[in-house]
Short mmCIF file of C-alpha atoms and ligand atoms in Angstrom, two decimals:
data_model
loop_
_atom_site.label_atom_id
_atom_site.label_comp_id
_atom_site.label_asym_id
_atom_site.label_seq_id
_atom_site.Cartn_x
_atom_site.Cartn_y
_atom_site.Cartn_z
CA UNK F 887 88.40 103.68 80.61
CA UNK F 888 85.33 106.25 81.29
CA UNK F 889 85.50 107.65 84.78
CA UNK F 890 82.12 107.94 86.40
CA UNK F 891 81.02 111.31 87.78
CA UNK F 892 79.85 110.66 90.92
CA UNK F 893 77.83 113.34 92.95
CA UNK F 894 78.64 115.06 96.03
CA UNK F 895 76.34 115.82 98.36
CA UNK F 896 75.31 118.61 99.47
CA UNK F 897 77.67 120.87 101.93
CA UNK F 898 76.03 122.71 104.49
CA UNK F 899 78.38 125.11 107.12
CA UNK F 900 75.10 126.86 108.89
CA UNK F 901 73.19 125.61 111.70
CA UNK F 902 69.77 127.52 110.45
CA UNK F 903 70.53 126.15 107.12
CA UNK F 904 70.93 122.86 107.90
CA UNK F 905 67.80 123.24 110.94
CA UNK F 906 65.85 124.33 107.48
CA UNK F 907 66.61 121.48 105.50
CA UNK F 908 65.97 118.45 107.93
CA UNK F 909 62.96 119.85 109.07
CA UNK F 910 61.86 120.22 105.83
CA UNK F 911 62.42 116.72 105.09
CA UNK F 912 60.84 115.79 108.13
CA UNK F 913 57.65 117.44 107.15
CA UNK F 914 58.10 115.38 103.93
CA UNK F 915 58.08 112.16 105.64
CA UNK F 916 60.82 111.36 105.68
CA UNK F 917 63.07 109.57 108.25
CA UNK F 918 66.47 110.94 108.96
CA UNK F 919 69.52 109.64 109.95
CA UNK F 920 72.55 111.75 111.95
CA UNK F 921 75.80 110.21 111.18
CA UNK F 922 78.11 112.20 113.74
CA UNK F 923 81.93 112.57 112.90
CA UNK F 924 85.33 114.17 113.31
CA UNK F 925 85.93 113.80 109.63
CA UNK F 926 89.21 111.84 108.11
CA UNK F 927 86.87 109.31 107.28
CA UNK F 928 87.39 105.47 107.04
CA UNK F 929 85.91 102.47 106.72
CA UNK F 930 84.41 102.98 110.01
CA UNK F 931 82.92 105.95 110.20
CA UNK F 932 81.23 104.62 106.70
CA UNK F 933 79.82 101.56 107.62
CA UNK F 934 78.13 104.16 110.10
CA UNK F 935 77.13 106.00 106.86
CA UNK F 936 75.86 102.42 105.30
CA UNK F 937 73.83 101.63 108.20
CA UNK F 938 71.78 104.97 108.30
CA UNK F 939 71.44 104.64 104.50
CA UNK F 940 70.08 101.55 104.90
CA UNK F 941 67.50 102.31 107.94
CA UNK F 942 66.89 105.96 107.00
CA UNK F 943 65.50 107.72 103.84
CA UNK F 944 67.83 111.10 103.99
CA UNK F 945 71.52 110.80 105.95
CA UNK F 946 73.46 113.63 107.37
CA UNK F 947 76.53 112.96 108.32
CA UNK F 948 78.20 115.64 110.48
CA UNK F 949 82.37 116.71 110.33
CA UNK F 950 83.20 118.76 112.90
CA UNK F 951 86.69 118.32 114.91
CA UNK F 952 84.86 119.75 118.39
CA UNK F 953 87.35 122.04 120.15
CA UNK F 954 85.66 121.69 123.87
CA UNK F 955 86.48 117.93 123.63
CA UNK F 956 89.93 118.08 123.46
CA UNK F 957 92.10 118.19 126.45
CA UNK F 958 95.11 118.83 124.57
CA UNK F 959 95.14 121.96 122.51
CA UNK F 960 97.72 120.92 120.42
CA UNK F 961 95.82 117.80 119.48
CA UNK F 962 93.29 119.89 118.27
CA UNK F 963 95.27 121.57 116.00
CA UNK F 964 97.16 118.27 114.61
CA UNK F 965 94.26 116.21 114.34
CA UNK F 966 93.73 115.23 110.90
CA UNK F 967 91.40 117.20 108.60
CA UNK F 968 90.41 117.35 104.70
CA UNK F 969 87.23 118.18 103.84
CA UNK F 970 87.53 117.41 100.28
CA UNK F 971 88.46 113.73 100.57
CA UNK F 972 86.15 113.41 103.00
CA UNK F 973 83.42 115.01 100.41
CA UNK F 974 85.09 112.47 97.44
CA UNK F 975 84.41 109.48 99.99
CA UNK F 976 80.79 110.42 100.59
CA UNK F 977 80.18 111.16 97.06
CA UNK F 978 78.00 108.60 95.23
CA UNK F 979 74.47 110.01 96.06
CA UNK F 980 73.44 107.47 99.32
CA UNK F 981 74.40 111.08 101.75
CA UNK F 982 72.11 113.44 101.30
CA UNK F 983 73.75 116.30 103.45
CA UNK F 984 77.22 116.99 105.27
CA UNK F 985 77.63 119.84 107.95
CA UNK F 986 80.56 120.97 108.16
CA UNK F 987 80.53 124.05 110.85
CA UNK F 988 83.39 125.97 111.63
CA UNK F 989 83.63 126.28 115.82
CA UNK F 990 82.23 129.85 115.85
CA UNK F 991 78.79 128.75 113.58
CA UNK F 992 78.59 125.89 116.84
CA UNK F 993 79.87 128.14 119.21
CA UNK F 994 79.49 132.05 118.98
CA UNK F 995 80.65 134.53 121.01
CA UNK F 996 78.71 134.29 124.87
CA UNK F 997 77.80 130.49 124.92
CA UNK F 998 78.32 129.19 128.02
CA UNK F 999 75.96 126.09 128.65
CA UNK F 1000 77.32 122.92 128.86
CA UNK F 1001 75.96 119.40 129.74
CA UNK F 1002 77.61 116.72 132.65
CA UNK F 1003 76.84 113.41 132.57
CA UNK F 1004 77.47 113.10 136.37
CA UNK F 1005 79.52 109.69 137.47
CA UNK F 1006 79.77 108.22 133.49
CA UNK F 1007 82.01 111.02 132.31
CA UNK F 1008 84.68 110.67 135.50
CA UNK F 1009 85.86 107.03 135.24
CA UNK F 1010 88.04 105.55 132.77
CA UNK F 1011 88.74 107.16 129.46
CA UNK F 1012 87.05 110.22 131.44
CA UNK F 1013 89.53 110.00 134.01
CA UNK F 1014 92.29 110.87 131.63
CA UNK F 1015 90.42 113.31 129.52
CA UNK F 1016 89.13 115.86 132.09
CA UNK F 1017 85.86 117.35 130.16
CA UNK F 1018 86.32 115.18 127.36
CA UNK F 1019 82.70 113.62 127.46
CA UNK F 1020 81.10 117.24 128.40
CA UNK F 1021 82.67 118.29 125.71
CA UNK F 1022 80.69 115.44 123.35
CA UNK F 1023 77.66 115.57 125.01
CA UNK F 1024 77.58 119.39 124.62
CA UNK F 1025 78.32 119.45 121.31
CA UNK F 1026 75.74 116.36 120.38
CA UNK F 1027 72.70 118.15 122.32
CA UNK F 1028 73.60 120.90 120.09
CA UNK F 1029 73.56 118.72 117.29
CA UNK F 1030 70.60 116.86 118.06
CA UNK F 1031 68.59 120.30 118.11
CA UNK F 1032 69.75 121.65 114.73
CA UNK F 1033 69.19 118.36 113.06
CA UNK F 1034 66.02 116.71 114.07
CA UNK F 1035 66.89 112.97 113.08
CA UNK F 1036 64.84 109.57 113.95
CA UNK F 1037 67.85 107.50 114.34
CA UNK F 1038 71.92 108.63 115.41
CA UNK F 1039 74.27 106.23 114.44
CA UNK F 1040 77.93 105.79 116.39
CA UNK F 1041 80.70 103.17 116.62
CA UNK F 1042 81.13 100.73 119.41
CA UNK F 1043 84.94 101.78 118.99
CA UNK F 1044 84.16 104.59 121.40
CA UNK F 1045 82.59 102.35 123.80
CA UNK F 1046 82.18 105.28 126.44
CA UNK F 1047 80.96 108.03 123.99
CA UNK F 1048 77.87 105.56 123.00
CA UNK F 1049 77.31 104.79 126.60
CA UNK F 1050 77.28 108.37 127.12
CA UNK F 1051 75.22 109.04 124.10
CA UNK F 1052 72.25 106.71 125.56
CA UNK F 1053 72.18 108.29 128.85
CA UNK F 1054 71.95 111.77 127.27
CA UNK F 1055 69.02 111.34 124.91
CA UNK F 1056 67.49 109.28 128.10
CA UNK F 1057 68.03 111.97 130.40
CA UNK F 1058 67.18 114.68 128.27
CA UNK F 1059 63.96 113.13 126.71
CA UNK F 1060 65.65 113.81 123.57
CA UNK F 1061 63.30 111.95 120.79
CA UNK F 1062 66.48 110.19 118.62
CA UNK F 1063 66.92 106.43 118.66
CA UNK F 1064 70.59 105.84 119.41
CA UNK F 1065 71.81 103.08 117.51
CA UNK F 1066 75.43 101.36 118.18
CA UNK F 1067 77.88 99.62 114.83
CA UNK F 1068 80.40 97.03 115.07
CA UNK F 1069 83.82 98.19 115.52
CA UNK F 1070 85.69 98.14 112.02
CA UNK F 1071 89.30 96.76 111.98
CA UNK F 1072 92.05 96.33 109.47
CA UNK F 1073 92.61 92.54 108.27
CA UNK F 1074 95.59 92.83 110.95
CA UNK F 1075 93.02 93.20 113.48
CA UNK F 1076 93.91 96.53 114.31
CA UNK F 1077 90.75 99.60 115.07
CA UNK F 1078 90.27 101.43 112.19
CA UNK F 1079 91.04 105.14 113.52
CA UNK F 1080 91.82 108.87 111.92
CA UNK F 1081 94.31 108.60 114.67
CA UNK F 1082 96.22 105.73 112.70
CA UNK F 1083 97.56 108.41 109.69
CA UNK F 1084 100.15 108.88 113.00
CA UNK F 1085 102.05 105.63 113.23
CA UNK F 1086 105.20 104.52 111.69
CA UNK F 1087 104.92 100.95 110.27
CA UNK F 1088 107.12 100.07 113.52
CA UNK F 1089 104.55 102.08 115.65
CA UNK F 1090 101.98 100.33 113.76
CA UNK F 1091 103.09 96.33 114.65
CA UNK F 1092 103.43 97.47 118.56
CA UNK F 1093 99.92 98.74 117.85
CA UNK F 1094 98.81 95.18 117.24
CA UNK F 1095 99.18 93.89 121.12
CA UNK F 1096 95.95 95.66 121.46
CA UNK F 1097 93.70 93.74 119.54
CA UNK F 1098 96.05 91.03 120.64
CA UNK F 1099 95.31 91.60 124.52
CA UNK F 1100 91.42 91.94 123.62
CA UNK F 1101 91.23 88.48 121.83
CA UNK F 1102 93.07 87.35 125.14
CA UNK F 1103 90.45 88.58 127.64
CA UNK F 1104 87.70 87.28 125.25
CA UNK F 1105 89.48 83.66 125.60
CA UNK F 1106 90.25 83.67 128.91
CA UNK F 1107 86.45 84.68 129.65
CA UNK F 1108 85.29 81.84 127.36
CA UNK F 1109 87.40 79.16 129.27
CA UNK F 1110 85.57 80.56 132.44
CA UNK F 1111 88.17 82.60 133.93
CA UNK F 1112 85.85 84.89 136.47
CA UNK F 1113 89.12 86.28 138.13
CA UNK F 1114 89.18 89.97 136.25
CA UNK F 1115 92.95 90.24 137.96
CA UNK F 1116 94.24 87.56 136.42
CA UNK F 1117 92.64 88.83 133.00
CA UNK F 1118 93.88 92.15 132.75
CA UNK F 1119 97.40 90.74 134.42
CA UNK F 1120 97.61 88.84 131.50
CA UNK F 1121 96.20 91.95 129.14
CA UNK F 1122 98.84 93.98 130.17
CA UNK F 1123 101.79 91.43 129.52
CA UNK F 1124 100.67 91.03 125.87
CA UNK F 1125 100.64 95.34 125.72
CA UNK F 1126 103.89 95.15 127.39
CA UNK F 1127 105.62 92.74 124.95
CA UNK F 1128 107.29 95.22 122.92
CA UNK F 1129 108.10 97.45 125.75
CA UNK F 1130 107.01 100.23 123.72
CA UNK F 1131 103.87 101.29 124.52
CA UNK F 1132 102.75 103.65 127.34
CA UNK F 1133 99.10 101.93 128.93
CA UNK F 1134 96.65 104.60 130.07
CA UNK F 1135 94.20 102.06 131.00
CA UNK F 1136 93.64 98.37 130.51
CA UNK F 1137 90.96 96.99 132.25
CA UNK F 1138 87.68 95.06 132.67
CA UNK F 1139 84.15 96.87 133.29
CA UNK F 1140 80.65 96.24 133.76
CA UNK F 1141 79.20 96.70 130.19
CA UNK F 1142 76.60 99.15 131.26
CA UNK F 1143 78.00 101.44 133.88
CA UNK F 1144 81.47 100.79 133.33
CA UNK F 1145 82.50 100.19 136.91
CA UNK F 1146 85.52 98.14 136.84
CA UNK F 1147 84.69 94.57 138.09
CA UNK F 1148 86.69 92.51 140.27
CA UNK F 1149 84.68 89.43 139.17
CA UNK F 1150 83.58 88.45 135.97
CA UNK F 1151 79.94 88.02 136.09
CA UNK F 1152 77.40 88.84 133.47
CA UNK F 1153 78.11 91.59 130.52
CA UNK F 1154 81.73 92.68 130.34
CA UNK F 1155 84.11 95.26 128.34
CA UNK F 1156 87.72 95.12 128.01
CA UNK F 1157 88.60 98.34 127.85
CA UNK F 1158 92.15 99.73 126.43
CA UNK F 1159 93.82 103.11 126.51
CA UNK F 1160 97.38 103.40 125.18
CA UNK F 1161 99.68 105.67 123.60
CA UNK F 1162 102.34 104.64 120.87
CA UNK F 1163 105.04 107.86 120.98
CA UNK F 1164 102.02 110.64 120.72
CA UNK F 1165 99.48 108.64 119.24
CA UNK F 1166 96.62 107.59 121.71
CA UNK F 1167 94.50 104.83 120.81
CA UNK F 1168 91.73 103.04 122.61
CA UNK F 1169 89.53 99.81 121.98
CA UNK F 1170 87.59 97.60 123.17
CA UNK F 1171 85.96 94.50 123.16
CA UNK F 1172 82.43 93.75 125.19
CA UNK F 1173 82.39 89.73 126.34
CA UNK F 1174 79.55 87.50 127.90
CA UNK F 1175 80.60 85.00 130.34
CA UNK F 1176 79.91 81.51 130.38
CA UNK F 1177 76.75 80.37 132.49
P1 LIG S 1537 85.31 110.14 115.18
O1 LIG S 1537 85.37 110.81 113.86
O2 LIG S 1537 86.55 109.43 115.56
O3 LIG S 1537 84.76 111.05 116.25
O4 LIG S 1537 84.23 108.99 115.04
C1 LIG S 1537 82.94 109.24 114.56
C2 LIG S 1537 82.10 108.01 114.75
O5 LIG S 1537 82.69 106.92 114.04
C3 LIG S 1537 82.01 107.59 116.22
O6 LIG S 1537 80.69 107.14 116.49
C4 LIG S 1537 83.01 106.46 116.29
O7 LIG S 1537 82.72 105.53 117.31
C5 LIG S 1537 82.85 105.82 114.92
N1 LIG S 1537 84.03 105.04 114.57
C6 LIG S 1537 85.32 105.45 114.61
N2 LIG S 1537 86.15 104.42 114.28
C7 LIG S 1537 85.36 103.34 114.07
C8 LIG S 1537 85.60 101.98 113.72
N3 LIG S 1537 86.83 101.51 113.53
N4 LIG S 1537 84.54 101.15 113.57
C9 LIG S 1537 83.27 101.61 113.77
N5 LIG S 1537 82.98 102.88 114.09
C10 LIG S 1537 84.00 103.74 114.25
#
């Protein structure tokens, strides 16, 4: 059988480089889109990649595993990284650029701005990640400076983050369309994450009550249950089935400010925080209620 050589793209590490090369593109014409990642890339982050390929003439997607949004130093350090499959998986010709900064090209010696998104990055997954979403927001102004794209494209799986994302570029004027993908999950129904590399195949099953206790809320808001109590009562049985799974968070917010609700009334997100031994995962699921 003849193996096709497929191209890489191009690997930029430099902000000025990669400042040069967008611009120059833009100058050209043409529209760009930002494809924003930690790397370990899945099926998720490239249906991200597909849908700026298919909107956008030139694609950059970003890997850098930001230090100032991790709570946890030590996660940090264990979170999965390998630039060369990720390269391999973006090979093919539809990326035109990935930067790939180390933490000293994003953040040299003497910076010391960094960007709040007042109430948004307090409450829920916020709430047990102290800085977490000053940390992202920081690090995407930075990126939305260096690369000056038309669209940025990010998963609903990290419901927050995108709501945090849109009232960034809104309050900062910051001329980038922010557009939100589907959440990608395995045929078990389970989130596609980097994070899953981490679970045993028992860890894995007890993983499953999550999707399990989303598909609950959904049904329970589709027979017209407007008591979110009850709901996330009922969520947190189905997590606590196999007794083996630590719950952050489980709850039900308005879809646009995240406030939990005590009512189920117009837009709605389950939201889902848990950790399986050391492995945190989160999900969601955003529901309409019956009129
Ligand atoms: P991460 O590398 O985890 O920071 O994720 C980079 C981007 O990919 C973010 O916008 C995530 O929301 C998105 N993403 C991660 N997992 C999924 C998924 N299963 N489906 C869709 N998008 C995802």
């Amino acid at each position: 059988m003849v193996k096709l050589q497929t191209s890489l793209p191009e690997l930029v590490t430099d902000p000025a480089t990669i400042r040069a090369l967008t611009q120059e593109a833009r100058e050209q014409g043409k529209t760009i889109g930002l494809v924003p990642t930690m790397g370990a890339l899945h099926d998720g982050h490239l249906s991200l990649v597909k849908a700026s390929t298919e909107q956008c003439d030139l694609t950059v997607v970003t890997i850098f595993i930001n230090p100032t949004q991790f709570t946890d130093k030590n996660d940090w350090t264990e979170y999965p990284r390998d630039l060369q499959s990720d390269m391999e998986k973006l090979a093919g010709g539809e990326v035109s650029l990935v930067f790939a900064p180390t933490a000293e090209d994003i953040y040299p010696h003497g910076h010391v701005t960094s960007i709040h998104i007042g109430p948004l990055e307090k409450i829920v997954e916020g709430r047990c990640r102290p800085g977490h979403f000053s940390g992202v927001a920081t690090v995407l102004a930075k990126l939305f400076q260096m690369i000056p794209a038309d669209t940025a494209f990010f998963g609903r799986k990290d419901y927050q983050q995108l709501k945090v994302v849109e009232r960034l570029v809104q309050d900062l004027n910051v001329p980038i369309k922010v557009h939100g993908c589907p959440t990608i999950r395995d045929e078990d129904g389970l989130a596609l994450s980097s994070r899953n590399v981490f679970l045993s195949q028992e860890q894995r099953q007890q993983a499953l009550s999550i999707p399990k206790a989303l598909k609950l809320a959904e049904r329970r808001i589709e027979e017209g249950e407007t008591d979110a109590r009850a709901i996330v009562a009922g969520m947190r049985s189905e997590l606590s089935c196999s007794g083996a799974l630590h719950i952050d968070y489980a709850l039900l917010a308005d879809a646009e400010t995240l406030k939990p609700v005590t009512t189920i009334q117009g837009p709605t997100v389950a939201l889902i925080a848990v950790r399986v031994g050391s492995t945190r995962l989160i999900d969601n699921e955003v529901m309409m209620p019956q009129r």
